[in-house]
Amino acid sequence: MQKQRSRRVAARGGVKDPLAPQYPIESVDRALQLILLFGEQPEIRLTEATRYLGVASSTAHRLLAMLQYRGFVRQDAMSKAYYPGPALTDVAFSIFRRIDVEGTARPVMRRLCERLRESVHVGMLDGAIVRFIAGAEGPTTVRVGLRVGRTMPAHCTSTGKAMLAQLSDTQVSQLYPDEDLECITPHSIASRTDLLKELSRIRRRGYATSRGESEEDVASVAVPIRTQAPGLRLALNAAAPTNRLSSSQYRFVAALLVEGAKEIGDHLT
């Protein structure tokens, strides 16, 4: 990302970039710069795009309109801000699959699954949604089933909250522009204010928990998986029926997850 910033500064300052193509297409370059900007922030407003590219607002609007037409961005009807679109997400997930997060995480998840005798998952943050991309199912008869392929509101899961806690309060507020939040159980966090308070607690203790927030009879603990990939946010989670995972066990489970998350992150770097 620093190299990208340096190239933009060089171009604006009239400095010849030795890596630039001989016959650059300026409109393509500007559109790609806007796409890359999503690696640094969750949304783009027209005024930001205009200032960022150093162009007239009409030019920035046309670029964003074409990206929206091709599905690379979507515009919120209320705020008018632009967010990553389905085409961009599809491209990102195709790349992530080639990184082979699942293959890297599989031995770690299996080891944790055997140690804890509970289900273990890896989730990825996609805006305000968590996508479960890998998992290992617990060996007991009564267990939390695999969530691979499922999506859930990030604020309703320990996995999502572990990743949201890696963002600033400003970034979280951009993802959640409304005070009222969607609840999928009576225990789900219902307001942005309460979510920000919870994320502050998660940052202090280093792990996230959920008790009946995504499913009423499920408790879970999650920690972030730190990687060097820009914009890639992952978390490792262990989930169990509430009667088998008490709050007094959270710290022990979190410590094991931290070790596993570091191993996964080191191999993905």
PDB file of C-alpha atoms in Angstrom:
ATOM      1  CA  MET A   1       0.000   0.000   0.000  1.00  0.00           C
ATOM      2  CA  GLN A   2       2.889   2.376   0.696  1.00  0.00           C
ATOM      3  CA  LYS A   3       4.241   1.774  -2.835  1.00  0.00           C
ATOM      4  CA  GLN A   4       0.832   2.643  -4.243  1.00  0.00           C
ATOM      5  CA  ARG A   5       0.764   5.905  -2.278  1.00  0.00           C
ATOM      6  CA  SER A   6       4.282   6.759  -3.453  1.00  0.00           C
ATOM      7  CA  ARG A   7       3.318   6.216  -7.077  1.00  0.00           C
ATOM      8  CA  ARG A   8       0.279   8.452  -6.707  1.00  0.00           C
ATOM      9  CA  VAL A   9       2.368  11.201  -5.127  1.00  0.00           C
ATOM     10  CA  ALA A  10       4.972  10.881  -7.883  1.00  0.00           C
ATOM     11  CA  ALA A  11       2.325  11.157 -10.577  1.00  0.00           C
ATOM     12  CA  ARG A  12       0.711  14.226  -9.042  1.00  0.00           C
ATOM     13  CA  GLY A  13       4.037  15.909  -8.437  1.00  0.00           C
ATOM     14  CA  GLY A  14       5.148  15.481 -12.033  1.00  0.00           C
ATOM     15  CA  VAL A  15       7.809  12.910 -11.101  1.00  0.00           C
ATOM     16  CA  LYS A  16       8.361  10.231 -13.741  1.00  0.00           C
ATOM     17  CA  ASP A  17       7.442   6.800 -12.404  1.00  0.00           C
ATOM     18  CA  PRO A  18       9.848   4.268 -13.986  1.00  0.00           C
ATOM     19  CA  LEU A  19       7.223   1.521 -13.623  1.00  0.00           C
ATOM     20  CA  ALA A  20       4.471   3.453 -15.412  1.00  0.00           C
ATOM     21  CA  PRO A  21       3.421   2.144 -18.857  1.00  0.00           C
ATOM     22  CA  GLN A  22       4.615   4.033 -21.914  1.00  0.00           C
ATOM     23  CA  TYR A  23       1.086   4.859 -23.035  1.00  0.00           C
ATOM     24  CA  PRO A  24      -1.052   5.105 -19.876  1.00  0.00           C
ATOM     25  CA  ILE A  25      -4.850   5.252 -20.057  1.00  0.00           C
ATOM     26  CA  GLU A  26      -5.720   7.894 -17.503  1.00  0.00           C
ATOM     27  CA  SER A  27      -9.376   6.933 -16.999  1.00  0.00           C
ATOM     28  CA  VAL A  28      -8.440   3.310 -16.288  1.00  0.00           C
ATOM     29  CA  ASP A  29      -5.731   4.419 -13.871  1.00  0.00           C
ATOM     30  CA  ARG A  30      -8.172   6.633 -11.977  1.00  0.00           C
ATOM     31  CA  ALA A  31     -10.800   3.904 -11.731  1.00  0.00           C
ATOM     32  CA  LEU A  32      -8.200   1.475 -10.384  1.00  0.00           C
ATOM     33  CA  GLN A  33      -7.048   4.052  -7.835  1.00  0.00           C
ATOM     34  CA  LEU A  34     -10.619   4.276  -6.526  1.00  0.00           C
ATOM     35  CA  ILE A  35     -10.827   0.487  -6.227  1.00  0.00           C
ATOM     36  CA  LEU A  36      -7.505   0.416  -4.345  1.00  0.00           C
ATOM     37  CA  LEU A  37      -8.824   3.081  -1.985  1.00  0.00           C
ATOM     38  CA  PHE A  38     -11.281   0.520  -0.587  1.00  0.00           C
ATOM     39  CA  GLY A  39      -8.247  -1.263   0.859  1.00  0.00           C
ATOM     40  CA  GLU A  40      -7.701   1.780   3.080  1.00  0.00           C
ATOM     41  CA  GLN A  41     -11.265   2.739   4.051  1.00  0.00           C
ATOM     42  CA  PRO A  42     -14.710   1.096   3.999  1.00  0.00           C
ATOM     43  CA  GLU A  43     -16.532   3.758   1.962  1.00  0.00           C
ATOM     44  CA  ILE A  44     -15.899   6.534  -0.554  1.00  0.00           C
ATOM     45  CA  ARG A  45     -17.886   9.729  -0.974  1.00  0.00           C
ATOM     46  CA  LEU A  46     -17.934  11.756  -4.168  1.00  0.00           C
ATOM     47  CA  THR A  47     -16.103  14.661  -2.510  1.00  0.00           C
ATOM     48  CA  GLU A  48     -13.386  12.266  -1.308  1.00  0.00           C
ATOM     49  CA  ALA A  49     -13.007  10.723  -4.766  1.00  0.00           C
ATOM     50  CA  THR A  50     -12.748  14.187  -6.323  1.00  0.00           C
ATOM     51  CA  ARG A  51     -10.065  15.282  -3.868  1.00  0.00           C
ATOM     52  CA  TYR A  52      -8.229  11.948  -3.940  1.00  0.00           C
ATOM     53  CA  LEU A  53      -7.921  11.894  -7.731  1.00  0.00           C
ATOM     54  CA  GLY A  54      -7.492  15.635  -8.158  1.00  0.00           C
ATOM     55  CA  VAL A  55     -10.249  15.827 -10.774  1.00  0.00           C
ATOM     56  CA  ALA A  56     -13.551  17.630 -11.257  1.00  0.00           C
ATOM     57  CA  SER A  57     -16.536  16.185  -9.394  1.00  0.00           C
ATOM     58  CA  SER A  58     -18.229  15.403 -12.732  1.00  0.00           C
ATOM     59  CA  THR A  59     -15.234  13.261 -13.743  1.00  0.00           C
ATOM     60  CA  ALA A  60     -15.192  11.414 -10.414  1.00  0.00           C
ATOM     61  CA  HIS A  61     -18.944  10.878 -10.666  1.00  0.00           C
ATOM     62  CA  ARG A  62     -18.623   9.334 -14.140  1.00  0.00           C
ATOM     63  CA  LEU A  63     -15.879   6.985 -12.933  1.00  0.00           C
ATOM     64  CA  LEU A  64     -17.947   5.864  -9.943  1.00  0.00           C
ATOM     65  CA  ALA A  65     -21.033   5.468 -12.139  1.00  0.00           C
ATOM     66  CA  MET A  66     -19.147   3.115 -14.472  1.00  0.00           C
ATOM     67  CA  LEU A  67     -17.750   1.126 -11.528  1.00  0.00           C
ATOM     68  CA  GLN A  68     -21.288   0.886 -10.164  1.00  0.00           C
ATOM     69  CA  TYR A  69     -22.591  -0.270 -13.556  1.00  0.00           C
ATOM     70  CA  ARG A  70     -20.029  -3.098 -13.589  1.00  0.00           C
ATOM     71  CA  GLY A  71     -20.796  -4.037  -9.989  1.00  0.00           C
ATOM     72  CA  PHE A  72     -17.466  -2.949  -8.502  1.00  0.00           C
ATOM     73  CA  VAL A  73     -19.129  -0.381  -6.238  1.00  0.00           C
ATOM     74  CA  ARG A  74     -22.619   0.114  -4.860  1.00  0.00           C
ATOM     75  CA  GLN A  75     -24.140   3.370  -3.641  1.00  0.00           C
ATOM     76  CA  ASP A  76     -26.136   3.692  -0.441  1.00  0.00           C
ATOM     77  CA  ALA A  77     -29.446   5.371  -1.274  1.00  0.00           C
ATOM     78  CA  MET A  78     -29.565   7.340   1.985  1.00  0.00           C
ATOM     79  CA  SER A  79     -25.963   8.434   2.611  1.00  0.00           C
ATOM     80  CA  LYS A  80     -24.947   8.487  -1.096  1.00  0.00           C
ATOM     81  CA  ALA A  81     -21.627   6.920  -0.064  1.00  0.00           C
ATOM     82  CA  TYR A  82     -20.060   4.226  -2.251  1.00  0.00           C
ATOM     83  CA  TYR A  83     -19.146   0.787  -0.898  1.00  0.00           C
ATOM     84  CA  PRO A  84     -17.449  -2.283  -2.423  1.00  0.00           C
ATOM     85  CA  GLY A  85     -19.878  -3.950  -4.830  1.00  0.00           C
ATOM     86  CA  PRO A  86     -20.578  -7.644  -5.497  1.00  0.00           C
ATOM     87  CA  ALA A  87     -18.162  -7.860  -8.431  1.00  0.00           C
ATOM     88  CA  LEU A  88     -15.295  -6.563  -6.299  1.00  0.00           C
ATOM     89  CA  THR A  89     -16.222  -8.965  -3.511  1.00  0.00           C
ATOM     90  CA  ASP A  90     -16.325 -11.889  -5.954  1.00  0.00           C
ATOM     91  CA  VAL A  91     -12.862 -11.009  -7.260  1.00  0.00           C
ATOM     92  CA  ALA A  92     -11.546 -10.678  -3.708  1.00  0.00           C
ATOM     93  CA  PHE A  93     -12.931 -14.065  -2.659  1.00  0.00           C
ATOM     94  CA  SER A  94     -11.475 -15.704  -5.768  1.00  0.00           C
ATOM     95  CA  ILE A  95      -8.058 -14.350  -4.787  1.00  0.00           C
ATOM     96  CA  PHE A  96      -8.525 -15.372  -1.152  1.00  0.00           C
ATOM     97  CA  ARG A  97      -9.362 -18.906  -2.274  1.00  0.00           C
ATOM     98  CA  ARG A  98      -6.073 -19.026  -4.159  1.00  0.00           C
ATOM     99  CA  ILE A  99      -4.289 -17.832  -1.024  1.00  0.00           C
ATOM    100  CA  ASP A 100      -5.821 -21.024   0.419  1.00  0.00           C
ATOM    101  CA  VAL A 101      -6.874 -19.774   3.816  1.00  0.00           C
ATOM    102  CA  GLU A 102      -8.795 -22.998   4.363  1.00  0.00           C
ATOM    103  CA  GLY A 103      -5.818 -25.222   3.555  1.00  0.00           C
ATOM    104  CA  THR A 104      -3.553 -23.192   5.813  1.00  0.00           C
ATOM    105  CA  ALA A 105      -6.040 -23.152   8.680  1.00  0.00           C
ATOM    106  CA  ARG A 106      -7.178 -26.777   8.427  1.00  0.00           C
ATOM    107  CA  PRO A 107      -4.452 -28.458  10.548  1.00  0.00           C
ATOM    108  CA  VAL A 108      -4.715 -25.740  13.187  1.00  0.00           C
ATOM    109  CA  MET A 109      -8.505 -26.036  13.343  1.00  0.00           C
ATOM    110  CA  ARG A 110      -8.321 -29.815  13.615  1.00  0.00           C
ATOM    111  CA  ARG A 111      -5.812 -29.595  16.448  1.00  0.00           C
ATOM    112  CA  LEU A 112      -7.961 -27.075  18.318  1.00  0.00           C
ATOM    113  CA  CYS A 113     -11.043 -29.163  17.644  1.00  0.00           C
ATOM    114  CA  GLU A 114      -9.389 -32.202  19.226  1.00  0.00           C
ATOM    115  CA  ARG A 115      -8.112 -30.201  22.203  1.00  0.00           C
ATOM    116  CA  LEU A 116     -11.373 -28.372  22.928  1.00  0.00           C
ATOM    117  CA  ARG A 117     -13.723 -31.058  21.563  1.00  0.00           C
ATOM    118  CA  GLU A 118     -15.802 -28.261  20.050  1.00  0.00           C
ATOM    119  CA  SER A 119     -16.349 -26.799  16.580  1.00  0.00           C
ATOM    120  CA  VAL A 120     -13.812 -24.285  15.263  1.00  0.00           C
ATOM    121  CA  HIS A 121     -14.244 -21.814  12.387  1.00  0.00           C
ATOM    122  CA  VAL A 122     -12.402 -19.141  10.440  1.00  0.00           C
ATOM    123  CA  GLY A 123     -14.456 -16.117   9.411  1.00  0.00           C
ATOM    124  CA  MET A 124     -13.786 -13.222   7.045  1.00  0.00           C
ATOM    125  CA  LEU A 125     -15.134  -9.691   7.404  1.00  0.00           C
ATOM    126  CA  ASP A 126     -17.069  -8.418   4.375  1.00  0.00           C
ATOM    127  CA  GLY A 127     -18.376  -4.966   5.264  1.00  0.00           C
ATOM    128  CA  ALA A 128     -20.755  -5.468   8.193  1.00  0.00           C
ATOM    129  CA  ILE A 129     -21.108  -9.186   7.423  1.00  0.00           C
ATOM    130  CA  VAL A 130     -18.994 -12.126   8.555  1.00  0.00           C
ATOM    131  CA  ARG A 131     -18.487 -14.974   6.078  1.00  0.00           C
ATOM    132  CA  PHE A 132     -17.473 -18.341   7.504  1.00  0.00           C
ATOM    133  CA  ILE A 133     -14.912 -19.699   5.054  1.00  0.00           C
ATOM    134  CA  ALA A 134     -13.425 -22.715   6.883  1.00  0.00           C
ATOM    135  CA  GLY A 135     -14.342 -24.958   9.773  1.00  0.00           C
ATOM    136  CA  ALA A 136     -13.805 -28.176  11.699  1.00  0.00           C
ATOM    137  CA  GLU A 137     -16.803 -29.792  13.383  1.00  0.00           C
ATOM    138  CA  GLY A 138     -16.624 -30.945  16.979  1.00  0.00           C
ATOM    139  CA  PRO A 139     -16.558 -34.718  17.688  1.00  0.00           C
ATOM    140  CA  THR A 140     -19.427 -34.866  20.194  1.00  0.00           C
ATOM    141  CA  THR A 141     -22.982 -35.862  19.313  1.00  0.00           C
ATOM    142  CA  VAL A 142     -24.417 -32.533  20.457  1.00  0.00           C
ATOM    143  CA  ARG A 143     -22.298 -29.825  18.868  1.00  0.00           C
ATOM    144  CA  VAL A 144     -22.381 -26.589  16.915  1.00  0.00           C
ATOM    145  CA  GLY A 145     -22.772 -27.497  13.248  1.00  0.00           C
ATOM    146  CA  LEU A 146     -20.470 -26.263  10.519  1.00  0.00           C
ATOM    147  CA  ARG A 147     -21.183 -22.716   9.385  1.00  0.00           C
ATOM    148  CA  VAL A 148     -18.934 -22.822   6.309  1.00  0.00           C
ATOM    149  CA  GLY A 149     -20.565 -20.867   3.502  1.00  0.00           C
ATOM    150  CA  ARG A 150     -22.935 -19.034   5.838  1.00  0.00           C
ATOM    151  CA  THR A 151     -23.053 -15.300   6.459  1.00  0.00           C
ATOM    152  CA  MET A 152     -24.210 -13.480   9.584  1.00  0.00           C
ATOM    153  CA  PRO A 153     -24.322  -9.887  10.818  1.00  0.00           C
ATOM    154  CA  ALA A 154     -20.827  -9.260  12.164  1.00  0.00           C
ATOM    155  CA  HIS A 155     -22.048  -7.572  15.353  1.00  0.00           C
ATOM    156  CA  CYS A 156     -24.044 -10.698  16.297  1.00  0.00           C
ATOM    157  CA  THR A 157     -21.054 -13.074  16.375  1.00  0.00           C
ATOM    158  CA  SER A 158     -17.836 -13.292  18.353  1.00  0.00           C
ATOM    159  CA  THR A 159     -16.002 -13.838  15.046  1.00  0.00           C
ATOM    160  CA  GLY A 160     -17.382 -10.628  13.584  1.00  0.00           C
ATOM    161  CA  LYS A 161     -16.777  -8.618  16.742  1.00  0.00           C
ATOM    162  CA  ALA A 162     -13.155  -9.800  16.925  1.00  0.00           C
ATOM    163  CA  MET A 163     -12.616  -8.342  13.442  1.00  0.00           C
ATOM    164  CA  LEU A 164     -14.664  -5.178  14.003  1.00  0.00           C
ATOM    165  CA  ALA A 165     -12.492  -4.475  17.054  1.00  0.00           C
ATOM    166  CA  GLN A 166      -9.523  -4.152  14.691  1.00  0.00           C
ATOM    167  CA  LEU A 167     -11.185  -1.098  13.119  1.00  0.00           C
ATOM    168  CA  SER A 168     -11.355   2.401  14.562  1.00  0.00           C
ATOM    169  CA  ASP A 169     -14.621   3.680  16.031  1.00  0.00           C
ATOM    170  CA  THR A 170     -14.933   5.967  13.006  1.00  0.00           C
ATOM    171  CA  GLN A 171     -14.644   3.033  10.608  1.00  0.00           C
ATOM    172  CA  VAL A 172     -17.180   1.035  12.611  1.00  0.00           C
ATOM    173  CA  SER A 173     -19.601   3.971  12.565  1.00  0.00           C
ATOM    174  CA  GLN A 174     -19.214   4.145   8.787  1.00  0.00           C
ATOM    175  CA  LEU A 175     -20.179   0.479   8.548  1.00  0.00           C
ATOM    176  CA  TYR A 176     -23.123   1.093  10.895  1.00  0.00           C
ATOM    177  CA  PRO A 177     -24.525   4.540  10.007  1.00  0.00           C
ATOM    178  CA  ASP A 178     -27.750   3.911  11.974  1.00  0.00           C
ATOM    179  CA  GLU A 179     -27.995   3.727  15.762  1.00  0.00           C
ATOM    180  CA  ASP A 180     -30.391   0.773  15.713  1.00  0.00           C
ATOM    181  CA  LEU A 181     -28.863  -2.569  14.707  1.00  0.00           C
ATOM    182  CA  GLU A 182     -30.427  -5.746  13.361  1.00  0.00           C
ATOM    183  CA  CYS A 183     -31.072  -8.341  16.063  1.00  0.00           C
ATOM    184  CA  ILE A 184     -31.302 -12.032  15.230  1.00  0.00           C
ATOM    185  CA  THR A 185     -31.885 -13.167  18.839  1.00  0.00           C
ATOM    186  CA  PRO A 186     -33.075 -11.324  21.964  1.00  0.00           C
ATOM    187  CA  HIS A 187     -29.421 -11.274  23.094  1.00  0.00           C
ATOM    188  CA  SER A 188     -27.984  -9.590  19.983  1.00  0.00           C
ATOM    189  CA  ILE A 189     -26.403  -6.160  20.404  1.00  0.00           C
ATOM    190  CA  ALA A 190     -29.190  -3.751  19.479  1.00  0.00           C
ATOM    191  CA  SER A 191     -27.467  -0.367  19.172  1.00  0.00           C
ATOM    192  CA  ARG A 192     -24.317   1.117  17.684  1.00  0.00           C
ATOM    193  CA  THR A 193     -23.527   2.734  21.045  1.00  0.00           C
ATOM    194  CA  ASP A 194     -23.554  -0.650  22.787  1.00  0.00           C
ATOM    195  CA  LEU A 195     -21.504  -2.160  19.965  1.00  0.00           C
ATOM    196  CA  LEU A 196     -18.783   0.486  20.295  1.00  0.00           C
ATOM    197  CA  LYS A 197     -18.654  -0.133  24.064  1.00  0.00           C
ATOM    198  CA  GLU A 198     -18.333  -3.878  23.485  1.00  0.00           C
ATOM    199  CA  LEU A 199     -15.570  -3.394  20.910  1.00  0.00           C
ATOM    200  CA  SER A 200     -13.663  -1.244  23.409  1.00  0.00           C
ATOM    201  CA  ARG A 201     -13.822  -4.099  25.937  1.00  0.00           C
ATOM    202  CA  ILE A 202     -12.680  -6.573  23.274  1.00  0.00           C
ATOM    203  CA  ARG A 203      -9.642  -4.423  22.427  1.00  0.00           C
ATOM    204  CA  ARG A 204      -8.655  -4.323  26.110  1.00  0.00           C
ATOM    205  CA  ARG A 205      -8.916  -8.057  26.776  1.00  0.00           C
ATOM    206  CA  GLY A 206      -7.807  -9.283  23.327  1.00  0.00           C
ATOM    207  CA  TYR A 207     -10.698 -11.605  22.486  1.00  0.00           C
ATOM    208  CA  ALA A 208     -14.417 -11.459  21.690  1.00  0.00           C
ATOM    209  CA  THR A 209     -17.263 -13.536  23.086  1.00  0.00           C
ATOM    210  CA  SER A 210     -20.867 -14.223  22.196  1.00  0.00           C
ATOM    211  CA  ARG A 211     -23.524 -15.879  24.296  1.00  0.00           C
ATOM    212  CA  GLY A 212     -26.798 -16.466  22.537  1.00  0.00           C
ATOM    213  CA  GLU A 213     -26.260 -13.482  20.227  1.00  0.00           C
ATOM    214  CA  SER A 214     -26.334 -15.392  16.919  1.00  0.00           C
ATOM    215  CA  GLU A 215     -28.094 -18.551  18.110  1.00  0.00           C
ATOM    216  CA  GLU A 216     -29.729 -18.683  21.525  1.00  0.00           C
ATOM    217  CA  ASP A 217     -28.123 -21.959  22.611  1.00  0.00           C
ATOM    218  CA  VAL A 218     -24.597 -21.223  21.307  1.00  0.00           C
ATOM    219  CA  ALA A 219     -21.645 -19.606  23.100  1.00  0.00           C
ATOM    220  CA  SER A 220     -18.360 -18.760  21.410  1.00  0.00           C
ATOM    221  CA  VAL A 221     -14.954 -17.116  21.730  1.00  0.00           C
ATOM    222  CA  ALA A 222     -12.968 -15.554  18.868  1.00  0.00           C
ATOM    223  CA  VAL A 223      -9.639 -13.821  18.243  1.00  0.00           C
ATOM    224  CA  PRO A 224      -8.318 -11.967  15.179  1.00  0.00           C
ATOM    225  CA  ILE A 225      -5.928 -13.593  12.714  1.00  0.00           C
ATOM    226  CA  ARG A 226      -3.378 -10.941  11.804  1.00  0.00           C
ATOM    227  CA  THR A 227      -2.019 -10.965   8.240  1.00  0.00           C
ATOM    228  CA  GLN A 228      -0.068  -8.556   6.032  1.00  0.00           C
ATOM    229  CA  ALA A 229      -2.723  -8.639   3.283  1.00  0.00           C
ATOM    230  CA  PRO A 230      -4.311  -5.160   2.975  1.00  0.00           C
ATOM    231  CA  GLY A 231      -8.016  -5.189   3.753  1.00  0.00           C
ATOM    232  CA  LEU A 232      -8.077  -8.906   4.624  1.00  0.00           C
ATOM    233  CA  ARG A 233      -9.601  -9.388   8.065  1.00  0.00           C
ATOM    234  CA  LEU A 234      -9.921 -12.889   9.486  1.00  0.00           C
ATOM    235  CA  ALA A 235     -10.789 -14.346  12.868  1.00  0.00           C
ATOM    236  CA  LEU A 236     -10.589 -17.769  14.525  1.00  0.00           C
ATOM    237  CA  ASN A 237     -13.541 -18.949  16.596  1.00  0.00           C
ATOM    238  CA  ALA A 238     -14.486 -21.828  18.882  1.00  0.00           C
ATOM    239  CA  ALA A 239     -18.199 -22.429  19.499  1.00  0.00           C
ATOM    240  CA  ALA A 240     -20.103 -24.760  21.811  1.00  0.00           C
ATOM    241  CA  PRO A 241     -23.552 -25.281  23.290  1.00  0.00           C
ATOM    242  CA  THR A 242     -24.007 -22.763  26.108  1.00  0.00           C
ATOM    243  CA  ASN A 243     -24.135 -25.489  28.756  1.00  0.00           C
ATOM    244  CA  ARG A 244     -20.583 -26.587  27.832  1.00  0.00           C
ATOM    245  CA  LEU A 245     -18.873 -23.187  27.581  1.00  0.00           C
ATOM    246  CA  SER A 246     -19.129 -21.018  30.681  1.00  0.00           C
ATOM    247  CA  SER A 247     -17.748 -17.500  31.018  1.00  0.00           C
ATOM    248  CA  SER A 248     -15.058 -18.842  33.375  1.00  0.00           C
ATOM    249  CA  GLN A 249     -13.624 -20.845  30.443  1.00  0.00           C
ATOM    250  CA  TYR A 250     -13.373 -17.924  28.011  1.00  0.00           C
ATOM    251  CA  ARG A 251      -9.817 -16.921  28.879  1.00  0.00           C
ATOM    252  CA  PHE A 252      -8.482 -20.479  28.573  1.00  0.00           C
ATOM    253  CA  VAL A 253     -10.160 -20.971  25.187  1.00  0.00           C
ATOM    254  CA  ALA A 254      -8.961 -17.558  24.002  1.00  0.00           C
ATOM    255  CA  ALA A 255      -5.350 -18.401  24.884  1.00  0.00           C
ATOM    256  CA  LEU A 256      -5.473 -21.524  22.707  1.00  0.00           C
ATOM    257  CA  LEU A 257      -7.108 -19.575  19.882  1.00  0.00           C
ATOM    258  CA  VAL A 258      -4.435 -16.860  20.043  1.00  0.00           C
ATOM    259  CA  GLU A 259      -1.727 -19.491  19.496  1.00  0.00           C
ATOM    260  CA  GLY A 260      -3.644 -20.992  16.590  1.00  0.00           C
ATOM    261  CA  ALA A 261      -4.394 -17.599  15.037  1.00  0.00           C
ATOM    262  CA  LYS A 262      -0.716 -16.653  15.139  1.00  0.00           C
ATOM    263  CA  GLU A 263       0.246 -19.894  13.405  1.00  0.00           C
ATOM    264  CA  ILE A 264      -2.331 -19.325  10.657  1.00  0.00           C
ATOM    265  CA  GLY A 265      -1.379 -15.670  10.243  1.00  0.00           C
ATOM    266  CA  ASP A 266       2.342 -16.454  10.036  1.00  0.00           C
ATOM    267  CA  HIS A 267       1.723 -18.923   7.201  1.00  0.00           C
ATOM    268  CA  LEU A 268      -0.504 -16.477   5.312  1.00  0.00           C
ATOM    269  CA  THR A 269       2.018 -13.622   5.507  1.00  0.00           C
TER     270      THR A 269
END
